PDB file of C-alpha atoms in Angstrom:
ATOM      1  CA  MET Y  43       0.000   0.000   0.000  1.00 48.00           C
ATOM      2  CA  ILE Y  44       1.181   3.510  -0.752  1.00 48.00           C
ATOM      3  CA  SER Y  45       1.380   5.408   2.490  1.00 47.00           C
ATOM      4  CA  SER Y  46       3.654   7.543   4.734  1.00 47.00           C
ATOM      5  CA  TRP Y  47       1.937  10.813   3.905  1.00 48.00           C
ATOM      6  CA  VAL Y  48      -1.460  12.094   2.825  1.00 51.00           C
ATOM      7  CA  PRO Y  49      -1.379  14.241  -0.351  1.00 57.00           C
ATOM      8  CA  ALA Y  50      -3.514  16.860  -2.055  1.00 55.00           C
ATOM      9  CA  VAL Y  51      -2.477  18.823  -5.135  1.00 59.00           C
ATOM     10  CA  GLY Y  52      -3.246  22.430  -5.940  1.00 51.00           C
ATOM     11  CA  ARG Y  53      -6.212  21.705  -8.187  1.00 53.00           C
ATOM     12  CA  VAL Y  54      -8.215  18.765  -9.429  1.00 50.00           C
ATOM     13  CA  ALA Y  55      -8.946  18.082 -13.082  1.00 50.00           C
ATOM     14  CA  ARG Y  56     -12.493  18.437 -14.352  1.00 54.00           C
ATOM     15  CA  GLN Y  57     -14.460  15.261 -13.640  1.00 51.00           C
ATOM     16  CA  GLN Y  58     -15.412  14.815 -17.280  1.00 58.00           C
ATOM     17  CA  ALA Y  59     -11.707  15.030 -18.197  1.00 79.00           C
ATOM     18  CA  ALA Y  60     -10.751  11.917 -16.222  1.00 90.00           C
ATOM     19  CA  PRO Y  61     -13.348   9.140 -16.723  1.00 94.00           C
ATOM     20  CA  VAL Y  62     -10.720   6.376 -16.594  1.00 97.00           C
ATOM     21  CA  THR Y  63      -9.490   7.409 -13.146  1.00 96.00           C
ATOM     22  CA  TYR Y  64     -13.029   7.567 -11.769  1.00 96.00           C
ATOM     23  CA  THR Y  65     -13.854   4.209 -13.372  1.00 97.00           C
ATOM     24  CA  LEU Y  66     -10.766   2.607 -11.821  1.00 97.00           C
ATOM     25  CA  ILE Y  67     -11.690   3.953  -8.390  1.00 96.00           C
ATOM     26  CA  VAL Y  68     -15.295   2.736  -8.666  1.00 97.00           C
ATOM     27  CA  ALA Y  69     -14.178  -0.663  -9.983  1.00 97.00           C
ATOM     28  CA  CYS Y  70     -11.646  -1.199  -7.193  1.00 96.00           C
ATOM     29  CA  CYS Y  71     -14.155  -0.168  -4.531  1.00 96.00           C
ATOM     30  CA  ALA Y  72     -16.963  -2.317  -5.960  1.00 96.00           C
ATOM     31  CA  ILE Y  73     -14.727  -5.374  -6.301  1.00 96.00           C
ATOM     32  CA  PHE Y  74     -13.512  -4.953  -2.730  1.00 95.00           C
ATOM     33  CA  VAL Y  75     -17.023  -4.595  -1.287  1.00 94.00           C
ATOM     34  CA  LEU Y  76     -18.125  -7.770  -3.074  1.00 93.00           C
ATOM     35  CA  SER Y  77     -14.984  -9.665  -2.095  1.00 92.00           C
ATOM     36  CA  PRO Y  78     -14.546 -11.662   1.133  1.00 92.00           C
ATOM     37  CA  ASN Y  79     -12.007  -9.102   2.332  1.00 88.00           C
ATOM     38  CA  SER Y  80     -14.594  -6.410   3.037  1.00 89.00           C
ATOM     39  CA  GLY Y  81     -16.605  -8.554   5.420  1.00 84.00           C
ATOM     40  CA  LEU Y  82     -19.788  -7.062   3.970  1.00 85.00           C
ATOM     41  CA  ASN Y  83     -20.815  -9.840   1.606  1.00 82.00           C
ATOM     42  CA  PRO Y  84     -22.722 -12.574   3.514  1.00 83.00           C
ATOM     43  CA  VAL Y  85     -22.127 -15.025   0.666  1.00 82.00           C
ATOM     44  CA  HIS Y  86     -18.596 -15.610   1.979  1.00 81.00           C
ATOM     45  CA  GLY Y  87     -19.724 -16.587   5.455  1.00 76.00           C
ATOM     46  CA  THR Y  88     -18.114 -15.683   8.768  1.00 80.00           C
ATOM     47  CA  GLY Y  89     -15.398 -16.889  11.105  1.00 82.00           C
ATOM     48  CA  GLU Y  90     -13.156 -19.651   9.820  1.00 86.00           C
ATOM     49  CA  GLY Y  91     -15.167 -19.959   6.619  1.00 87.00           C
ATOM     50  CA  LEU Y  92     -14.523 -16.313   5.818  1.00 87.00           C
ATOM     51  CA  VAL Y  93     -10.779 -16.751   6.392  1.00 87.00           C
ATOM     52  CA  VAL Y  94     -10.721 -19.708   4.001  1.00 90.00           C
ATOM     53  CA  ALA Y  95     -12.638 -17.673   1.405  1.00 90.00           C
ATOM     54  CA  GLN Y  96     -10.173 -14.801   1.736  1.00 88.00           C
ATOM     55  CA  GLU Y  97      -7.175 -17.075   1.234  1.00 89.00           C
ATOM     56  CA  ALA Y  98      -8.751 -18.693  -1.814  1.00 90.00           C
ATOM     57  CA  TYR Y  99      -9.632 -15.266  -3.214  1.00 92.00           C
ATOM     58  CA  PHE Y 100      -6.042 -14.031  -2.900  1.00 91.00           C
ATOM     59  CA  GLU Y 101      -4.624 -17.172  -4.489  1.00 90.00           C
ATOM     60  CA  ARG Y 102      -7.085 -17.010  -7.395  1.00 91.00           C
ATOM     61  CA  TRP Y 103      -6.678 -13.359  -8.335  1.00 94.00           C
ATOM     62  CA  GLY Y 104      -3.362 -12.281  -6.796  1.00 93.00           C
ATOM     63  CA  VAL Y 105       0.192 -12.771  -8.031  1.00 93.00           C
ATOM     64  CA  VAL Y 106       2.003 -15.746  -6.521  1.00 92.00           C
ATOM     65  CA  PRO Y 107       5.593 -15.399  -7.797  1.00 92.00           C
ATOM     66  CA  ALA Y 108       6.456 -19.091  -7.697  1.00 91.00           C
ATOM     67  CA  GLU Y 109       3.286 -20.027  -9.560  1.00 91.00           C
ATOM     68  CA  LEU Y 110       3.542 -17.212 -12.108  1.00 92.00           C
ATOM     69  CA  LEU Y 111       7.131 -18.017 -13.020  1.00 91.00           C
ATOM     70  CA  SER Y 112       6.429 -21.742 -13.213  1.00 89.00           C
ATOM     71  CA  GLY Y 113       4.482 -21.036 -16.393  1.00 82.00           C
ATOM     72  CA  SER Y 114       1.060 -21.886 -15.050  1.00 82.00           C
ATOM     73  CA  PRO Y 115      -1.522 -20.651 -17.606  1.00 85.00           C
ATOM     74  CA  ARG Y 116      -3.936 -19.811 -14.773  1.00 84.00           C
ATOM     75  CA  ALA Y 117      -1.428 -17.316 -13.383  1.00 90.00           C
ATOM     76  CA  TRP Y 118      -0.743 -15.440 -16.620  1.00 92.00           C
ATOM     77  CA  LEU Y 119      -3.436 -12.830 -16.070  1.00 94.00           C
ATOM     78  CA  THR Y 120      -2.820 -12.311 -12.357  1.00 94.00           C
ATOM     79  CA  PRO Y 121      -0.446  -9.315 -12.837  1.00 95.00           C
ATOM     80  CA  VAL Y 122      -3.539  -7.531 -14.211  1.00 96.00           C
ATOM     81  CA  THR Y 123      -6.243  -8.960 -11.947  1.00 96.00           C
ATOM     82  CA  ALA Y 124      -4.130  -8.282  -8.839  1.00 95.00           C
ATOM     83  CA  LEU Y 125      -4.333  -4.545  -9.596  1.00 96.00           C
ATOM     84  CA  PHE Y 126      -8.014  -4.624  -8.636  1.00 96.00           C
ATOM     85  CA  VAL Y 127      -7.664  -6.705  -5.457  1.00 94.00           C
ATOM     86  CA  HIS Y 128      -6.999  -5.138  -2.049  1.00 92.00           C
ATOM     87  CA  GLY Y 129      -6.384  -6.773   1.276  1.00 87.00           C
ATOM     88  CA  SER Y 130      -8.148  -4.391   3.658  1.00 87.00           C
ATOM     89  CA  TRP Y 131     -10.122  -1.176   3.894  1.00 90.00           C
ATOM     90  CA  LEU Y 132      -6.938   0.735   4.755  1.00 85.00           C
ATOM     91  CA  HIS Y 133      -5.139  -0.771   1.781  1.00 87.00           C
ATOM     92  CA  LEU Y 134      -7.991   0.171  -0.551  1.00 92.00           C
ATOM     93  CA  LEU Y 135      -8.607   3.709   0.740  1.00 89.00           C
ATOM     94  CA  GLY Y 136      -4.917   4.590   0.817  1.00 85.00           C
ATOM     95  CA  ASN Y 137      -4.418   3.534  -2.791  1.00 90.00           C
ATOM     96  CA  MET Y 138      -7.604   5.202  -4.013  1.00 92.00           C
ATOM     97  CA  LEU Y 139      -6.647   8.484  -2.330  1.00 87.00           C
ATOM     98  CA  PHE Y 140      -3.350   8.589  -4.206  1.00 87.00           C
ATOM     99  CA  LEU Y 141      -5.019   7.567  -7.465  1.00 92.00           C
ATOM    100  CA  TYR Y 142      -7.596  10.337  -7.105  1.00 91.00           C
ATOM    101  CA  VAL Y 143      -5.077  13.033  -6.178  1.00 86.00           C
ATOM    102  CA  PHE Y 144      -2.533  12.300  -8.900  1.00 90.00           C
ATOM    103  CA  GLY Y 145      -4.443  10.310 -11.519  1.00 93.00           C
ATOM    104  CA  LEU Y 146      -6.907  13.007 -12.560  1.00 92.00           C
ATOM    105  CA  MET Y 147      -4.279  15.422 -13.845  1.00 91.00           C
ATOM    106  CA  VAL Y 148      -2.116  12.712 -15.429  1.00 94.00           C
ATOM    107  CA  GLU Y 149      -5.100  11.309 -17.336  1.00 95.00           C
ATOM    108  CA  GLU Y 150      -6.142  14.772 -18.485  1.00 92.00           C
ATOM    109  CA  ARG Y 151      -2.645  15.303 -19.864  1.00 92.00           C
ATOM    110  CA  MET Y 152      -2.130  11.858 -21.434  1.00 94.00           C
ATOM    111  CA  GLY Y 153      -5.570  11.198 -22.853  1.00 93.00           C
ATOM    112  CA  HIS Y 154      -7.992   8.491 -21.787  1.00 95.00           C
ATOM    113  CA  LEU Y 155      -6.952   5.463 -23.842  1.00 96.00           C
ATOM    114  CA  GLN Y 156      -3.244   6.057 -23.447  1.00 96.00           C
ATOM    115  CA  TYR Y 157      -3.660   6.575 -19.715  1.00 97.00           C
ATOM    116  CA  ALA Y 158      -5.662   3.349 -19.322  1.00 97.00           C
ATOM    117  CA  LEU Y 159      -3.026   1.313 -21.173  1.00 97.00           C
ATOM    118  CA  PHE Y 160      -0.268   3.081 -19.238  1.00 98.00           C
ATOM    119  CA  TYR Y 161      -1.903   2.316 -15.891  1.00 98.00           C
ATOM    120  CA  VAL Y 162      -2.512  -1.372 -16.550  1.00 97.00           C
ATOM    121  CA  GLY Y 163       0.764  -1.940 -18.400  1.00 97.00           C
ATOM    122  CA  CYS Y 164       3.029  -0.289 -15.841  1.00 97.00           C
ATOM    123  CA  GLY Y 165       1.139  -1.883 -12.964  1.00 96.00           C
ATOM    124  CA  ALA Y 166       1.459  -5.361 -14.436  1.00 97.00           C
ATOM    125  CA  LEU Y 167       5.161  -4.880 -15.194  1.00 97.00           C
ATOM    126  CA  ALA Y 168       5.792  -3.668 -11.641  1.00 95.00           C
ATOM    127  CA  LEU Y 169       4.168  -6.806 -10.230  1.00 94.00           C
ATOM    128  CA  LEU Y 170       6.063  -8.979 -12.702  1.00 94.00           C
ATOM    129  CA  ALA Y 171       9.353  -7.377 -11.677  1.00 93.00           C
ATOM    130  CA  TYR Y 172       8.549  -8.079  -8.048  1.00 91.00           C
ATOM    131  CA  ALA Y 173       7.703 -11.699  -8.876  1.00 92.00           C
ATOM    132  CA  ILE Y 174      11.017 -12.146 -10.692  1.00 93.00           C
ATOM    133  CA  ALA Y 175      12.918 -10.712  -7.727  1.00 89.00           C
ATOM    134  CA  HIS Y 176      11.064 -13.112  -5.375  1.00 87.00           C
ATOM    135  CA  ALA Y 177      10.863 -16.068  -7.724  1.00 89.00           C
ATOM    136  CA  GLY Y 178      10.592 -18.689  -5.019  1.00 85.00           C
ATOM    137  CA  SER Y 179       7.986 -16.902  -2.912  1.00 85.00           C
ATOM    138  CA  GLY Y 180       4.596 -18.455  -2.363  1.00 87.00           C
ATOM    139  CA  GLN Y 181       3.190 -15.316  -0.748  1.00 87.00           C
ATOM    140  CA  THR Y 182       0.403 -13.584  -2.653  1.00 90.00           C
ATOM    141  CA  LEU Y 183       0.836 -10.035  -3.918  1.00 90.00           C
ATOM    142  CA  VAL Y 184      -2.244  -7.850  -4.498  1.00 91.00           C
ATOM    143  CA  GLY Y 185      -3.064  -4.173  -4.866  1.00 90.00           C
ATOM    144  CA  ALA Y 186      -2.824  -1.251  -7.261  1.00 93.00           C
ATOM    145  CA  SER Y 187       0.285   0.246  -5.657  1.00 90.00           C
ATOM    146  CA  GLY Y 188       2.592  -0.537  -8.598  1.00 93.00           C
ATOM    147  CA  ALA Y 189       0.237   1.119 -11.091  1.00 96.00           C
ATOM    148  CA  ILE Y 190      -0.389   4.117  -8.840  1.00 93.00           C
ATOM    149  CA  SER Y 191       3.352   4.494  -8.299  1.00 92.00           C
ATOM    150  CA  ALA Y 192       3.660   4.749 -12.085  1.00 96.00           C
ATOM    151  CA  VAL Y 193       1.068   7.534 -12.014  1.00 95.00           C
ATOM    152  CA  LEU Y 194       3.200   9.327  -9.396  1.00 93.00           C
ATOM    153  CA  GLY Y 195       6.273   8.964 -11.594  1.00 93.00           C
ATOM    154  CA  ALA Y 196       4.458  10.405 -14.611  1.00 94.00           C
ATOM    155  CA  PHE Y 197       3.068  13.215 -12.454  1.00 93.00           C
ATOM    156  CA  LEU Y 198       6.580  14.170 -11.352  1.00 89.00           C
ATOM    157  CA  HIS Y 199       7.698  14.593 -14.941  1.00 92.00           C
ATOM    158  CA  LEU Y 200       4.541  16.298 -16.197  1.00 93.00           C
ATOM    159  CA  PHE Y 201       3.884  18.589 -13.231  1.00 90.00           C
ATOM    160  CA  PRO Y 202       7.152  18.999 -11.278  1.00 89.00           C
ATOM    161  CA  LYS Y 203       6.177  22.398  -9.885  1.00 83.00           C
ATOM    162  CA  ALA Y 204       2.632  21.505  -8.854  1.00 84.00           C
ATOM    163  CA  ARG Y 205       2.157  22.158  -5.141  1.00 76.00           C
ATOM    164  CA  VAL Y 206       1.421  19.058  -3.083  1.00 72.00           C
ATOM    165  CA  THR Y 207      -0.105  19.540   0.362  1.00 63.00           C
ATOM    166  CA  SER Y 208       1.116  16.712   2.572  1.00 58.00           C
ATOM    167  CA  LEU Y 209       0.444  15.476   6.086  1.00 53.00           C
ATOM    168  CA  PHE Y 210       3.572  13.789   7.402  1.00 52.00           C
ATOM    169  CA  PRO Y 211       3.054  11.546  10.462  1.00 48.00           C
ATOM    170  CA  PHE Y 212       6.521  12.277  11.855  1.00 42.00           C
ATOM    171  CA  LEU Y 213       5.745  16.028  11.692  1.00 42.00           C
ATOM    172  CA  PHE Y 214       2.580  15.605  13.765  1.00 41.00           C
ATOM    173  CA  PHE Y 215       0.403  15.700  10.619  1.00 43.00           C
ATOM    174  CA  LEU Y 216       1.046  19.396  10.028  1.00 44.00           C
ATOM    175  CA  PRO Y 217      -0.227  20.372   6.527  1.00 53.00           C
ATOM    176  CA  LEU Y 218       2.805  21.472   4.526  1.00 50.00           C
ATOM    177  CA  ARG Y 219       2.939  22.503   0.857  1.00 57.00           C
ATOM    178  CA  PHE Y 220       5.899  21.564  -1.323  1.00 57.00           C
ATOM    179  CA  PRO Y 221       6.399  21.270  -5.093  1.00 67.00           C
ATOM    180  CA  ALA Y 222       6.101  17.769  -6.537  1.00 71.00           C
ATOM    181  CA  TRP Y 223       9.821  17.681  -7.344  1.00 64.00           C
ATOM    182  CA  VAL Y 224      10.483  17.791  -3.578  1.00 67.00           C
ATOM    183  CA  VAL Y 225       7.679  15.561  -2.277  1.00 68.00           C
ATOM    184  CA  LEU Y 226       7.761  12.689  -4.764  1.00 75.00           C
ATOM    185  CA  PRO Y 227      11.539  12.058  -4.703  1.00 69.00           C
ATOM    186  CA  PHE Y 228      11.230  12.094  -0.913  1.00 64.00           C
ATOM    187  CA  TRP Y 229       8.564   9.402  -1.203  1.00 65.00           C
ATOM    188  CA  VAL Y 230      10.839   7.380  -3.505  1.00 69.00           C
ATOM    189  CA  ALA Y 231      13.640   7.648  -0.952  1.00 71.00           C
ATOM    190  CA  LEU Y 232      11.312   6.281   1.738  1.00 64.00           C
ATOM    191  CA  GLN Y 233      10.420   3.333  -0.501  1.00 64.00           C
ATOM    192  CA  TRP Y 234      14.089   2.678  -1.227  1.00 59.00           C
ATOM    193  CA  VAL Y 235      15.014   2.639   2.454  1.00 60.00           C
ATOM    194  CA  ALA Y 236      12.036   0.466   3.314  1.00 52.00           C
ATOM    195  CA  ALA Y 237      12.881  -1.974   0.501  1.00 51.00           C
ATOM    196  CA  GLY Y 238      16.424  -2.282   1.809  1.00 52.00           C
ATOM    197  CA  GLN Y 239      15.183  -2.992   5.327  1.00 48.00           C
ATOM    198  CA  ALA Y 240      12.400  -5.381   4.328  1.00 46.00           C
ATOM    199  CA  SER Y 241      12.976  -8.855   5.605  1.00 44.00           C
ATOM    200  CA  ARG Y 242      11.387 -12.033   4.360  1.00 41.00           C
ATOM    201  CA  GLY Y 243       8.318 -11.927   2.245  1.00 37.00           C
ATOM    202  CA  PRO Y 244       6.332  -9.120   0.687  1.00 37.00           C
ATOM    203  CA  ALA Y 245       4.316  -7.608   3.527  1.00 44.00           C
ATOM    204  CA  VAL Y 246       4.567  -4.415   1.485  1.00 54.00           C
ATOM    205  CA  ALA Y 247       5.886  -4.623  -2.076  1.00 75.00           C
ATOM    206  CA  TYR Y 248       8.297  -1.697  -1.945  1.00 80.00           C
ATOM    207  CA  LEU Y 249      10.165  -3.013  -4.981  1.00 85.00           C
ATOM    208  CA  ALA Y 250       6.953  -2.898  -7.013  1.00 89.00           C
ATOM    209  CA  HIS Y 251       6.511   0.730  -5.903  1.00 90.00           C
ATOM    210  CA  LEU Y 252      10.012   1.642  -7.068  1.00 89.00           C
ATOM    211  CA  VAL Y 253       9.671  -0.196 -10.390  1.00 93.00           C
ATOM    212  CA  GLY Y 254       6.257   1.335 -11.044  1.00 93.00           C
ATOM    213  CA  PHE Y 255       7.467   4.853 -10.254  1.00 93.00           C
ATOM    214  CA  SER Y 256      10.506   4.454 -12.517  1.00 93.00           C
ATOM    215  CA  LEU Y 257       8.403   3.097 -15.374  1.00 96.00           C
ATOM    216  CA  GLY Y 258       5.916   5.944 -15.039  1.00 95.00           C
ATOM    217  CA  PHE Y 259       8.580   8.637 -15.032  1.00 95.00           C
ATOM    218  CA  LEU Y 260      10.433   7.083 -17.980  1.00 95.00           C
ATOM    219  CA  TYR Y 261       7.238   6.668 -19.972  1.00 96.00           C
ATOM    220  CA  ALA Y 262       6.267  10.309 -19.493  1.00 95.00           C
ATOM    221  CA  TRP Y 263       9.798  11.397 -20.382  1.00 93.00           C
ATOM    222  CA  VAL Y 264      10.090   9.207 -23.496  1.00 93.00           C
ATOM    223  CA  ARG Y 265       6.721  10.237 -24.894  1.00 87.00           C
ATOM    224  CA  GLY Y 266       8.211  13.689 -25.231  1.00 68.00           C
ATOM    225  CA  ARG Y 267       5.851  16.081 -23.482  1.00 56.00           C
ATOM    226  CA  GLY Y 268       7.695  18.352 -21.144  1.00 53.00           C
ATOM    227  CA  PRO Y 269       6.636  19.666 -17.761  1.00 57.00           C
ATOM    228  CA  SER Y 270       3.427  21.659 -17.617  1.00 52.00           C
ATOM    229  CA  ARG Y 271       2.227  24.466 -15.417  1.00 50.00           C
ATOM    230  CA  VAL Y 272      -0.860  23.682 -13.387  1.00 46.00           C
ATOM    231  CA  ARG Y 273      -3.844  25.364 -15.023  1.00 45.00           C
ATOM    232  CA  THR Y 274      -7.292  25.834 -13.607  1.00 38.00           C
ATOM    233  CA  SER Y 275     -10.645  26.747 -15.105  1.00 36.00           C
ATOM    234  CA  GLY Y 276     -12.078  27.760 -11.772  1.00 32.00           C
ATOM    235  CA  LYS Y 277     -11.284  28.164  -8.132  1.00 33.00           C
ATOM    236  CA  ALA Y 278      -8.462  25.980  -6.888  1.00 28.00           C
ATOM    237  CA  THR Y 279      -9.289  23.319  -4.324  1.00 27.00           C
ATOM    238  CA  GLU Y 280      -6.127  23.783  -2.312  1.00 29.00           C
ATOM    239  CA  GLY Y 281      -4.477  27.193  -2.131  1.00 30.00           C
ATOM    240  CA  ASP Y 282      -3.141  28.893  -5.230  1.00 29.00           C
ATOM    241  CA  SER Y 283      -3.673  27.317  -8.614  1.00 28.00           C
ATOM    242  CA  GLN Y 284      -0.228  28.226  -9.905  1.00 29.00           C
ATOM    243  CA  PRO Y 285       2.908  26.475  -8.659  1.00 31.00           C
TER     244      PRO Y 285
END
């Protein structure tokens, strides 16, 4: 899950300009509510039966590195399906917050179809990279963090001067505003440190975060559109509209 600070950028794209981002958020939320992980769907039972259903759900739709790299046909699509599976309410809401904050403006800049392919492609590659690095692991990997990290990487290239309001836990959640070129590399540094300190197993897939972010930044850079100033057609949602 992407965490460590709570973000908000200087303005939000028009809703009609980002249908893919809104669709992804709705899809992830709907799938989670219907899944055994939410605890809201009585079909999956309760108690021990619910735990069994959750484990089976993760194994069916999540990435299991050992199974994926063994060539199992059933596992081929899991780098895509895992992007829509979340393990808890906190996992879901944290990812959707980041997708909403950064995805709207990136989609508006890239275009809908290109953004959709970018999101799924980078997310799947990030999960695949993690699976390769943990080839013998039987632990399931789920979540949209790799894809959302790619969105953050693209955002850094496209809007480096956009102001990001952040609540840092170690600063007592004081709301501080910094340009994206300060905040996002700081986030990458946190992921790098955490990845180096991670012990056995993928409790949090920091490597997938780093791979996704790198892919997103490189994609935005290669496609040739330089940084953009943050424009607004109305009142900004957070402070000034200009970086």
